[in-house]
Short mmCIF file of C-alpha atoms and ligand atoms in Angstrom, two decimals:
data_model
loop_
_atom_site.label_atom_id
_atom_site.label_comp_id
_atom_site.label_asym_id
_atom_site.label_seq_id
_atom_site.Cartn_x
_atom_site.Cartn_y
_atom_site.Cartn_z
CA MET A 539 -18.07 21.46 4.62
CA HIS A 540 -14.38 20.61 4.37
CA PRO A 541 -12.67 23.28 2.20
CA VAL A 542 -11.27 20.75 -0.25
CA GLN A 543 -14.49 18.86 -0.88
CA SER A 544 -16.36 21.66 -2.59
CA ALA A 545 -13.46 22.35 -4.96
CA LEU A 546 -12.23 18.82 -5.43
CA ARG A 547 -12.02 17.71 -9.08
CA LEU A 548 -12.49 13.96 -9.14
CA PRO A 549 -10.85 11.51 -11.54
CA PRO A 550 -13.05 8.88 -13.25
CA CYS A 551 -14.39 6.91 -10.27
CA SER A 552 -14.71 3.60 -12.10
CA LEU A 553 -12.50 0.73 -13.27
CA LEU A 554 -9.77 1.01 -15.88
CA ILE A 555 -9.74 -2.16 -17.96
CA ALA A 556 -8.33 -2.64 -21.47
CA GLY A 557 -7.83 1.09 -21.94
CA ARG A 558 -11.46 1.97 -21.13
CA TRP A 559 -13.18 3.32 -18.03
CA GLN A 560 -15.86 0.80 -17.13
CA SER A 561 -18.68 1.24 -14.68
CA ALA A 562 -19.14 -1.25 -11.86
CA ASP A 563 -22.25 -2.94 -10.49
CA SER A 564 -21.77 -1.43 -7.05
CA SER A 565 -19.77 1.34 -5.45
CA PHE A 566 -18.21 2.34 -2.15
CA THR A 567 -17.72 5.65 -0.40
CA VAL A 568 -14.35 7.30 0.01
CA THR A 569 -14.23 9.61 3.03
CA ASP A 570 -12.00 12.38 4.28
CA PRO A 571 -10.24 11.08 7.43
CA ALA A 572 -9.99 14.64 8.79
CA THR A 573 -13.74 15.23 8.77
CA GLY A 574 -15.48 11.92 8.11
CA GLN A 575 -17.23 13.62 5.18
CA PRO A 576 -17.81 11.62 1.99
CA LEU A 577 -15.61 12.61 -0.95
CA ALA A 578 -16.71 10.27 -3.74
CA GLN A 579 -18.50 7.09 -4.71
CA VAL A 580 -16.06 4.74 -6.43
CA GLY A 581 -16.92 1.68 -8.52
CA SER A 582 -16.09 -1.58 -6.80
CA ALA A 583 -14.53 -4.34 -8.91
CA THR A 584 -15.91 -7.87 -8.77
CA ILE A 585 -14.24 -11.16 -9.59
CA ALA A 586 -15.77 -10.93 -13.08
CA ASP A 587 -14.11 -7.51 -13.51
CA ALA A 588 -10.82 -8.99 -12.30
CA GLU A 589 -11.13 -11.71 -14.96
CA GLN A 590 -11.65 -9.07 -17.64
CA ALA A 591 -8.69 -7.08 -16.36
CA LEU A 592 -6.54 -10.19 -16.44
CA ASP A 593 -7.62 -11.03 -20.00
CA ALA A 594 -6.72 -7.49 -21.06
CA ALA A 595 -3.29 -7.63 -19.39
CA VAL A 596 -2.55 -11.06 -20.86
CA ALA A 597 -3.58 -9.81 -24.31
CA ALA A 598 -1.33 -6.76 -23.96
CA LEU A 599 1.74 -8.75 -22.90
CA PRO A 600 3.09 -9.88 -26.32
CA LEU A 601 3.09 -6.35 -27.76
CA TRP A 602 4.27 -4.62 -24.59
CA ARG A 603 7.17 -6.97 -24.02
CA ARG A 604 8.30 -6.45 -27.62
CA SER A 605 7.96 -2.66 -27.52
CA THR A 606 11.32 -0.95 -27.79
CA ALA A 607 13.11 0.52 -24.80
CA THR A 608 12.77 3.93 -26.44
CA GLU A 609 8.99 3.56 -26.76
CA ARG A 610 8.62 2.52 -23.12
CA ALA A 611 10.94 5.27 -21.89
CA SER A 612 9.15 7.88 -23.94
CA LEU A 613 5.71 6.89 -22.55
CA LEU A 614 7.11 6.96 -19.02
CA MET A 615 8.58 10.41 -19.64
CA LYS A 616 5.22 11.69 -20.93
CA TRP A 617 3.53 10.31 -17.82
CA HIS A 618 6.20 11.91 -15.65
CA ALA A 619 5.61 15.31 -17.28
CA LEU A 620 1.84 15.00 -16.74
CA LEU A 621 2.29 14.07 -13.07
CA LEU A 622 4.30 17.23 -12.50
CA GLU A 623 1.91 19.35 -14.57
CA GLN A 624 -1.00 18.07 -12.46
CA ARG A 625 0.94 18.13 -9.18
CA GLU A 626 -1.48 20.45 -7.38
CA TRP A 627 -4.55 18.47 -8.42
CA LEU A 628 -2.97 15.19 -7.35
CA ALA A 629 -1.80 16.66 -4.04
CA GLN A 630 -5.28 17.99 -3.26
CA LEU A 631 -6.85 14.59 -3.96
CA LEU A 632 -4.19 12.86 -1.89
CA THR A 633 -4.69 15.10 1.13
CA ALA A 634 -8.47 14.85 0.85
CA GLU A 635 -8.58 11.05 0.97
CA GLN A 636 -5.44 10.31 2.99
CA GLY A 637 -5.21 13.25 5.37
CA LYS A 638 -1.52 14.18 5.20
CA PRO A 639 -0.69 17.92 5.15
CA LEU A 640 -0.70 19.48 1.69
CA ALA A 641 3.03 20.23 1.83
CA GLU A 642 3.68 16.51 2.38
CA ALA A 643 1.20 15.56 -0.35
CA ARG A 644 3.01 17.83 -2.83
CA ALA A 645 6.32 16.28 -1.78
CA GLU A 646 4.81 12.84 -2.29
CA ILE A 647 3.74 13.71 -5.84
CA ASP A 648 7.30 14.87 -6.61
CA TYR A 649 8.63 11.68 -5.04
CA ALA A 650 6.10 9.57 -7.00
CA ALA A 651 7.02 11.28 -10.27
CA SER A 652 10.73 10.75 -9.58
CA TYR A 653 10.25 6.96 -9.78
CA ILE A 654 8.71 7.28 -13.24
CA ASN A 655 11.56 9.53 -14.34
CA TRP A 656 14.12 7.12 -12.90
CA TYR A 657 12.64 4.06 -14.57
CA ALA A 658 12.33 5.82 -17.92
CA GLY A 659 16.12 5.94 -17.69
CA GLU A 660 16.39 2.34 -16.52
CA ALA A 661 14.25 1.19 -19.48
CA LEU A 662 16.92 2.63 -21.77
CA ARG A 663 19.73 0.95 -19.83
CA LEU A 664 18.17 -2.51 -19.78
CA ALA A 665 20.81 -4.93 -21.10
CA GLY A 666 21.84 -8.56 -21.10
CA ASP A 667 25.27 -10.01 -21.84
CA TRP A 668 27.36 -12.30 -23.98
CA GLN A 669 29.56 -14.97 -22.44
CA HIS A 670 32.74 -16.46 -23.77
CA PRO A 671 31.88 -20.09 -24.71
CA SER A 672 33.71 -23.14 -23.40
CA VAL A 673 32.93 -25.00 -26.62
CA ALA A 674 34.17 -23.49 -29.89
CA GLY A 675 31.42 -22.37 -32.25
CA ARG A 676 28.88 -21.63 -29.57
CA THR A 677 27.34 -18.30 -28.75
CA LEU A 678 26.09 -17.81 -25.19
CA LEU A 679 23.60 -15.03 -24.54
CA ASN A 680 21.90 -13.98 -21.30
CA ILE A 681 18.74 -12.03 -22.04
CA PRO A 682 16.55 -10.29 -19.44
CA GLU A 683 12.89 -10.74 -20.24
CA PRO A 684 9.79 -9.39 -18.46
CA VAL A 685 8.27 -11.85 -15.98
CA GLY A 686 4.74 -11.29 -17.33
CA VAL A 687 1.55 -9.84 -15.86
CA VAL A 688 2.07 -8.24 -12.44
CA LEU A 689 -0.52 -7.72 -9.72
CA VAL A 690 0.28 -4.57 -7.76
CA LEU A 691 -1.28 -4.22 -4.29
CA THR A 692 -0.70 -0.79 -2.79
CA PRO A 693 -1.27 0.79 0.62
CA TRP A 694 -3.09 3.94 1.71
CA ASN A 695 -0.14 5.67 3.43
CA PHE A 696 1.60 6.68 0.18
CA PRO A 697 -1.21 6.37 -2.38
CA ALA A 698 0.85 7.88 -5.21
CA ALA A 699 4.47 6.92 -4.57
CA MET A 700 3.84 3.26 -3.80
CA ILE A 701 2.07 2.90 -7.16
CA THR A 702 4.71 4.65 -9.23
CA ARG A 703 7.59 2.90 -7.44
CA LYS A 704 6.16 -0.44 -8.60
CA LEU A 705 4.74 0.62 -11.95
CA GLY A 706 7.87 2.47 -13.03
CA ALA A 707 9.93 -0.72 -12.73
CA ALA A 708 7.24 -3.09 -14.06
CA LEU A 709 6.43 -0.98 -17.11
CA ALA A 710 10.09 -0.29 -17.90
CA ALA A 711 10.72 -4.05 -17.80
CA GLY A 712 7.83 -4.72 -20.22
CA CYS A 713 5.23 -6.12 -17.78
CA PRO A 714 1.52 -5.19 -18.01
CA VAL A 715 0.03 -4.45 -14.59
CA ILE A 716 -3.20 -4.78 -12.65
CA VAL A 717 -3.28 -2.30 -9.77
CA LYS A 718 -5.50 -2.87 -6.75
CA PRO A 719 -5.20 0.33 -4.69
CA SER A 720 -6.22 0.55 -1.05
CA GLU A 721 -9.97 1.00 -0.60
CA TYR A 722 -9.18 4.07 1.55
CA THR A 723 -7.28 5.92 -1.17
CA PRO A 724 -8.45 4.91 -4.65
CA LEU A 725 -8.84 8.49 -5.94
CA THR A 726 -5.13 9.17 -6.24
CA ALA A 727 -4.66 5.84 -8.03
CA LEU A 728 -7.46 6.65 -10.48
CA ALA A 729 -6.03 10.11 -11.13
CA LEU A 730 -2.59 8.59 -11.83
CA ALA A 731 -4.27 6.15 -14.21
CA GLU A 732 -6.13 8.95 -15.99
CA LEU A 733 -2.81 10.69 -16.60
CA ALA A 734 -1.25 7.44 -17.79
CA GLN A 735 -4.10 7.18 -20.31
CA GLN A 736 -3.32 10.71 -21.49
CA ALA A 737 0.35 9.79 -21.81
CA GLY A 738 -0.73 7.11 -24.29
CA PHE A 739 0.07 3.73 -22.73
CA PRO A 740 -1.46 1.05 -24.99
CA ALA A 741 -4.75 -0.55 -23.95
CA GLY A 742 -4.29 -3.38 -21.45
CA VAL A 743 -0.88 -2.29 -20.20
CA ILE A 744 -2.36 -0.65 -17.07
CA GLN A 745 -5.52 -1.85 -15.32
CA VAL A 746 -6.86 -0.28 -12.09
CA LEU A 747 -9.37 -2.15 -9.97
CA PRO A 748 -10.63 -0.30 -6.89
CA CYS A 749 -12.57 -2.68 -4.62
CA ALA A 750 -14.65 -2.16 -1.50
CA THR A 751 -13.63 -5.55 -0.10
CA PRO A 752 -10.34 -6.27 -1.81
CA ASP A 753 -9.53 -9.73 -0.48
CA PRO A 754 -11.65 -11.91 -2.81
CA VAL A 755 -10.54 -10.01 -5.93
CA ALA A 756 -6.87 -10.12 -4.95
CA ALA A 757 -7.12 -13.79 -3.94
CA HIS A 758 -8.76 -14.64 -7.27
CA LEU A 759 -5.99 -12.96 -9.24
CA ILE A 760 -3.29 -14.54 -7.10
CA ALA A 761 -4.78 -17.98 -7.77
CA SER A 762 -4.41 -17.47 -11.53
CA PRO A 763 -1.30 -18.94 -13.17
CA GLN A 764 -1.51 -16.08 -15.67
CA VAL A 765 -0.42 -13.60 -13.02
CA ALA A 766 3.35 -14.03 -12.88
CA LYS A 767 4.16 -11.81 -9.96
CA VAL A 768 2.69 -9.95 -7.02
CA SER A 769 4.20 -6.78 -5.64
CA PHE A 770 2.83 -5.70 -2.27
CA THR A 771 3.48 -2.97 0.27
CA GLY A 772 1.71 -3.35 3.61
CA SER A 773 1.69 -5.33 6.80
CA THR A 774 3.78 -8.40 7.60
CA ALA A 775 0.58 -10.35 8.39
CA VAL A 776 -0.85 -9.73 4.92
CA GLY A 777 2.55 -10.40 3.35
CA ARG A 778 2.54 -13.87 4.96
CA LEU A 779 -0.96 -14.53 3.63
CA LEU A 780 0.02 -13.48 0.10
CA MET A 781 3.00 -15.78 0.25
CA GLN A 782 0.76 -18.69 1.22
CA GLN A 783 -1.73 -17.84 -1.53
CA SER A 784 1.11 -17.59 -4.07
CA ALA A 785 2.59 -20.97 -3.21
CA ALA A 786 0.24 -22.96 -5.44
CA THR A 787 1.35 -21.14 -8.60
CA LEU A 788 4.90 -20.43 -7.37
CA LYS A 789 4.51 -16.75 -8.07
CA ARG A 790 7.33 -14.33 -7.77
CA LEU A 791 6.83 -11.89 -4.91
CA SER A 792 8.14 -8.53 -3.82
CA LEU A 793 7.06 -7.74 -0.27
CA GLU A 794 7.73 -4.39 1.38
CA LEU A 795 6.39 -5.01 4.88
CA GLY A 796 6.33 -3.38 8.25
CA GLY A 797 9.37 -1.90 9.96
CA ASN A 798 10.10 -1.01 13.57
CA ALA A 799 12.87 1.47 12.97
CA PRO A 800 15.29 2.37 15.76
CA VAL A 801 17.49 5.44 15.89
CA LEU A 802 20.69 5.22 17.93
CA VAL A 803 21.88 8.50 19.39
CA PHE A 804 25.46 8.34 20.65
CA ALA A 805 26.89 10.73 23.24
CA ASP A 806 28.99 12.57 20.64
CA ALA A 807 26.02 13.25 18.31
CA ASP A 808 25.04 16.72 17.19
CA LEU A 809 21.86 16.78 19.29
CA ASP A 810 20.06 19.50 17.37
CA ALA A 811 20.61 17.63 14.10
CA ALA A 812 19.45 14.41 15.80
CA VAL A 813 16.26 16.06 17.10
CA ALA A 814 15.48 17.56 13.68
CA GLY A 815 16.09 14.20 11.99
CA ILE A 816 14.07 12.23 14.54
CA MET A 817 11.12 14.63 14.35
CA ALA A 818 11.09 14.56 10.54
CA ALA A 819 11.29 10.77 10.36
CA LYS A 820 8.90 10.04 13.21
CA PHE A 821 6.12 12.50 12.45
CA ARG A 822 6.12 12.32 8.64
CA ASN A 823 2.57 11.35 7.61
CA ALA A 824 1.51 11.44 11.29
CA GLY A 825 3.79 8.48 11.94
CA GLN A 826 2.16 6.29 9.29
CA THR A 827 5.28 5.46 7.32
CA CYS A 828 7.09 2.12 7.19
CA VAL A 829 10.43 3.84 7.71
CA CYS A 830 9.18 6.00 10.62
CA ILE A 831 11.30 5.95 13.74
CA ASN A 832 9.50 3.94 16.42
CA ARG A 833 12.27 3.67 18.97
CA VAL A 834 14.80 6.27 20.09
CA LEU A 835 17.77 4.56 21.76
CA VAL A 836 19.99 7.09 23.45
CA ASP A 837 23.24 6.99 25.41
CA SER A 838 22.16 7.37 29.06
CA ARG A 839 24.65 10.25 29.57
CA ILE A 840 22.72 12.52 27.19
CA ALA A 841 19.24 11.03 27.64
CA LYS A 842 17.82 13.84 29.77
CA VAL A 843 18.91 16.58 27.37
CA LEU A 844 17.60 14.69 24.34
CA GLU A 845 14.32 13.97 26.11
CA GLN A 846 13.83 17.67 26.89
CA LYS A 847 14.62 18.76 23.35
CA LEU A 848 12.32 16.13 21.85
CA ALA A 849 9.52 17.04 24.28
CA ALA A 850 9.72 20.70 23.23
CA ALA A 851 9.59 19.71 19.56
CA VAL A 852 6.65 17.32 20.10
CA MET A 853 4.64 19.98 21.94
CA ALA A 854 5.31 22.48 19.14
CA LEU A 855 3.79 20.26 16.41
CA ARG A 856 0.66 21.70 14.85
CA LEU A 857 -2.21 19.26 14.49
CA GLY A 858 -5.09 19.85 12.08
CA VAL A 859 -6.72 19.22 8.72
CA GLY A 860 -4.18 18.69 5.95
CA THR A 861 -5.53 21.57 3.89
CA ALA A 862 -4.74 24.21 6.53
CA ALA A 863 -1.49 25.95 5.64
CA ASP A 864 0.21 25.49 9.03
CA THR A 865 -0.73 21.85 9.69
CA GLN A 866 2.16 19.48 10.41
CA ILE A 867 0.21 16.46 11.67
CA GLY A 868 -2.97 15.31 9.99
CA PRO A 869 -5.42 12.59 11.01
CA LEU A 870 -4.80 8.85 11.00
CA ILE A 871 -6.48 6.92 8.23
CA ASN A 872 -9.41 5.46 10.19
CA GLN A 873 -10.83 4.79 13.63
CA ARG A 874 -9.19 1.35 13.79
CA ALA A 875 -5.80 3.01 13.43
CA VAL A 876 -6.65 5.49 16.20
CA ASP A 877 -7.82 2.72 18.54
CA LYS A 878 -4.68 0.67 17.88
CA VAL A 879 -2.30 3.54 18.68
CA LYS A 880 -4.24 4.50 21.81
CA GLN A 881 -4.19 0.89 23.00
CA LEU A 882 -0.42 0.66 22.50
CA VAL A 883 0.04 3.76 24.64
CA THR A 884 -2.38 2.58 27.35
CA ASP A 885 -0.64 -0.82 27.56
CA ALA A 886 2.82 0.77 27.69
CA LEU A 887 1.80 3.16 30.49
CA ALA A 888 0.23 0.28 32.43
CA ALA A 889 3.51 -1.65 32.05
CA GLY A 890 5.56 1.20 33.52
CA ALA A 891 6.27 3.61 30.67
CA ARG A 892 6.40 7.31 31.54
CA LEU A 893 4.47 9.90 29.55
CA VAL A 894 7.05 12.65 29.05
CA CYS A 895 4.61 14.85 27.17
CA GLY A 896 1.53 14.72 25.00
CA GLN A 897 -0.63 17.31 23.33
CA THR A 898 -4.11 17.64 24.73
CA LEU A 899 -5.94 19.70 22.12
CA VAL A 900 -7.13 17.24 19.51
CA PRO A 901 -9.85 18.08 16.94
CA ASP A 902 -13.11 16.47 18.06
CA ILE A 903 -14.01 15.25 14.57
CA GLY A 904 -11.78 13.16 12.34
CA HIS A 905 -9.31 10.43 13.22
CA PHE A 906 -6.75 12.39 15.21
CA VAL A 907 -4.25 11.17 17.79
CA ALA A 908 -2.22 13.60 19.90
CA PRO A 909 1.57 13.58 19.36
CA GLN A 910 3.20 12.03 22.43
CA LEU A 911 6.60 11.09 23.81
CA LEU A 912 6.95 8.05 26.10
CA SER A 913 10.06 7.22 28.07
CA ASP A 914 11.18 4.28 30.24
CA VAL A 915 9.85 1.79 27.70
CA HIS A 916 11.47 -1.62 27.23
CA MET A 917 11.54 -4.27 24.54
CA GLY A 918 9.02 -6.42 26.42
CA MET A 919 6.31 -3.84 25.66
CA THR A 920 4.15 -4.26 22.56
CA ILE A 921 4.81 -0.63 21.64
CA CYS A 922 8.48 -1.54 21.10
CA GLN A 923 7.73 -4.71 19.18
CA GLN A 924 5.02 -3.49 16.82
CA GLU A 925 5.00 -0.79 14.22
CA ILE A 926 3.20 2.09 15.99
CA PHE A 927 1.93 3.78 12.81
CA GLY A 928 0.90 6.89 14.72
CA PRO A 929 2.42 10.07 16.21
CA VAL A 930 3.94 8.45 19.29
CA LEU A 931 7.65 8.34 19.94
CA THR A 932 9.33 6.06 22.50
CA LEU A 933 12.64 6.52 24.23
CA GLN A 934 14.99 4.06 25.96
CA THR A 935 18.58 4.37 27.08
CA PHE A 936 21.76 2.36 26.58
CA ALA A 937 25.06 2.22 28.43
CA ASP A 938 27.35 1.14 25.59
CA GLU A 939 27.53 0.34 21.88
CA GLN A 940 26.89 -3.36 22.37
CA THR A 941 23.69 -2.79 24.35
CA ALA A 942 22.55 -0.23 21.80
CA LEU A 943 22.94 -2.79 19.02
CA GLN A 944 21.27 -5.51 21.04
CA LEU A 945 18.23 -3.29 21.63
CA ALA A 946 18.12 -2.10 18.03
CA ASN A 947 18.27 -5.63 16.63
CA GLN A 948 15.74 -7.17 19.01
CA THR A 949 13.08 -7.43 16.30
CA ASP A 950 12.24 -10.10 13.72
CA GLY A 951 12.84 -7.86 10.77
CA GLY A 952 14.30 -4.55 9.84
CA LEU A 953 13.40 -2.06 7.16
CA ALA A 954 15.17 1.16 8.14
CA ALA A 955 17.47 2.08 11.02
CA TYR A 956 19.23 5.35 11.79
CA LEU A 957 22.10 6.54 13.90
CA PHE A 958 23.56 9.85 15.00
CA GLY A 959 27.14 10.20 16.19
CA ALA A 960 30.46 11.86 15.36
CA ASP A 961 32.82 8.88 15.42
CA GLU A 962 32.74 7.70 11.80
CA LYS A 963 34.58 4.43 12.48
CA ARG A 964 31.96 3.50 15.08
CA ASN A 965 29.20 4.73 12.75
CA TYR A 966 30.43 2.40 10.02
CA ARG A 967 30.78 -0.54 12.42
CA VAL A 968 27.30 -0.01 13.90
CA ALA A 969 25.64 0.59 10.51
CA ASN A 970 27.03 -2.73 9.30
CA ALA A 971 25.77 -4.55 12.39
CA LEU A 972 22.24 -3.14 12.31
CA LYS A 973 19.51 -5.54 11.19
CA ALA A 974 17.93 -3.37 8.50
CA GLY A 975 17.71 -3.05 4.74
CA MET A 976 18.55 0.67 4.86
CA VAL A 977 20.57 2.71 7.35
CA GLY A 978 20.68 6.49 7.65
CA ILE A 979 23.89 7.80 9.24
CA ASN A 980 23.47 11.31 10.64
CA VAL A 981 20.45 11.65 8.36
CA THR A 982 16.90 10.33 8.35
CA ALA A 983 15.50 11.55 5.00
CA ILE A 984 16.80 8.53 3.09
CA SER A 985 13.93 7.84 0.67
CA ASP A 986 14.93 8.46 -2.92
CA ALA A 987 14.19 6.84 -6.30
CA ARG A 988 17.87 5.94 -6.61
CA ILE A 989 18.17 3.87 -3.42
CA PRO A 990 17.24 0.16 -3.15
CA PHE A 991 14.25 0.40 -0.80
CA GLY A 992 13.46 -2.80 1.12
CA GLY A 993 13.95 -4.77 4.28
CA VAL A 994 15.32 -7.92 5.84
CA GLY A 995 13.60 -10.70 7.79
CA THR A 996 9.91 -10.07 8.43
CA ALA A 997 10.22 -6.61 6.86
CA GLY A 998 10.05 -8.40 3.51
CA PHE A 999 12.20 -8.98 0.46
CA GLY A 1000 12.82 -7.53 -2.95
CA ARG A 1001 14.10 -4.04 -3.60
CA GLU A 1002 12.22 -1.09 -5.09
CA GLY A 1003 13.77 1.90 -6.80
CA SER A 1004 17.42 2.14 -7.86
CA ARG A 1005 19.02 0.11 -10.65
CA TYR A 1006 18.28 -3.05 -8.64
CA GLY A 1007 14.50 -2.56 -8.48
CA ILE A 1008 13.87 -3.53 -12.10
CA ASN A 1009 15.37 -6.99 -11.51
CA ASP A 1010 12.27 -7.96 -9.53
CA TYR A 1011 10.31 -7.70 -12.80
CA LEU A 1012 12.79 -9.52 -15.01
CA GLN A 1013 13.87 -13.11 -15.48
CA LEU A 1014 17.04 -14.19 -17.23
CA LYS A 1015 16.80 -16.35 -20.31
CA HIS A 1016 19.97 -18.08 -21.43
CA LEU A 1017 20.52 -18.88 -25.11
CA CYS A 1018 23.16 -21.49 -25.89
CA TRP A 1019 23.55 -21.22 -29.64
CA GLU A 1020 25.43 -23.66 -31.84
CA LEU A 1021 26.15 -21.59 -34.92
CA ALA A 1022 26.82 -23.37 -38.18
CA ASP A 1023 30.14 -22.39 -39.89
C1 SIN B 1118 6.43 3.36 3.07
O1 SIN B 1118 5.97 3.80 4.10
O2 SIN B 1118 6.29 2.18 2.76
C2 SIN B 1118 7.17 4.23 2.09
C3 SIN B 1118 7.92 5.32 2.66
C4 SIN B 1118 8.94 5.91 1.73
O3 SIN B 1118 9.04 5.54 0.56
O4 SIN B 1118 9.69 6.76 2.20
#
């Protein structure tokens, strides 16, 4: 048996509605992607459960929106403290159901908690303004108010941080939430919710609805005019669908969708720093991260050296179950993900790509893909156009800055982009010209609660984290007030 399974303490595996854990009529199995072994049976929400959750959130709205900033901040701070207190438990659950190495799972819990901490502060700083009137005797006030009930749809790749990044802002703004976590990783979501209960959030402020087949439940909630907003992290295809479904009720949307991040390596770059940065950003979470580097674009004069250095680093990666102390690359989330990555590689090789290196020893159980480096790829290949979401790195060369930019920007959307080089004037020029919501310059570890996380074009819209993130959960009300003398 998988070492974690025997020791794994499970959260309540049911539905959180109106401050109570409620059983469901049916359940689904959550499995460990490293072993295929079952971890837990989790209650599966129905449309009737979704209705109840919505009623509870709607009922909680008047009180929650009128709670004071201090009350909201203090609940968020209690939750934050509990997340850190239970860091090891949460990390073990996360690795068990998601597969990432324990060190990464612990880092994700810290990252997740940092959003709650950040938004506790933002709750206290929430402010409107007064405007000088153009007509004597009038008072003009601009007041931010919560948008209302928010449906939060979260992915499996960051089962903790993607929930707290959304909930921190929504709760600080005064919005009750209904969370529908990925069916692959509901345990982390339920554990976060259990700790939120312990922190003392009032009944109805947080609902969690795990579902075996999420689409009908999500679609039902999106159709309701009582849901004011949907916040989603996931694929561009699903983002498009949610936008269509939201059109009827003109819902507000925040969409954090797929990226296809390039890194530009100029001839004057510190190559060792570039290799370290590329490896960290590409192979984080086995390549299953929206801001993962998909495409290395390198000045042709240094391409050979960079290729050799990257190949050595790729071959040194240690693949295995996330609970083993030395694992750097865990499994992918499911067989579909494995098949997709393998197909991208097969198609690229058939179209003329060169396999620079690839590991050959892959565990024979679990959803593993060998880390690989492909060279001689071009933008006509699907592997350069789609998010790879697996441990495969591609390399292409450029002759000058203009070509580098052309290659980097040859996608419909951009979430993150990175560049390495010593000429700061060129770095600034290139960073400004890159089609991306976020650019790392001589650095790839850019994720932080204080940055506005989000993309442009088909990578989505809205920003999460930072002082800007709360605006997605607020609407401005203007009061034009004729005051009697
Ligand atoms: C994501 O993959 O969507 C999130 C990654 C991050 O926050 O760094």
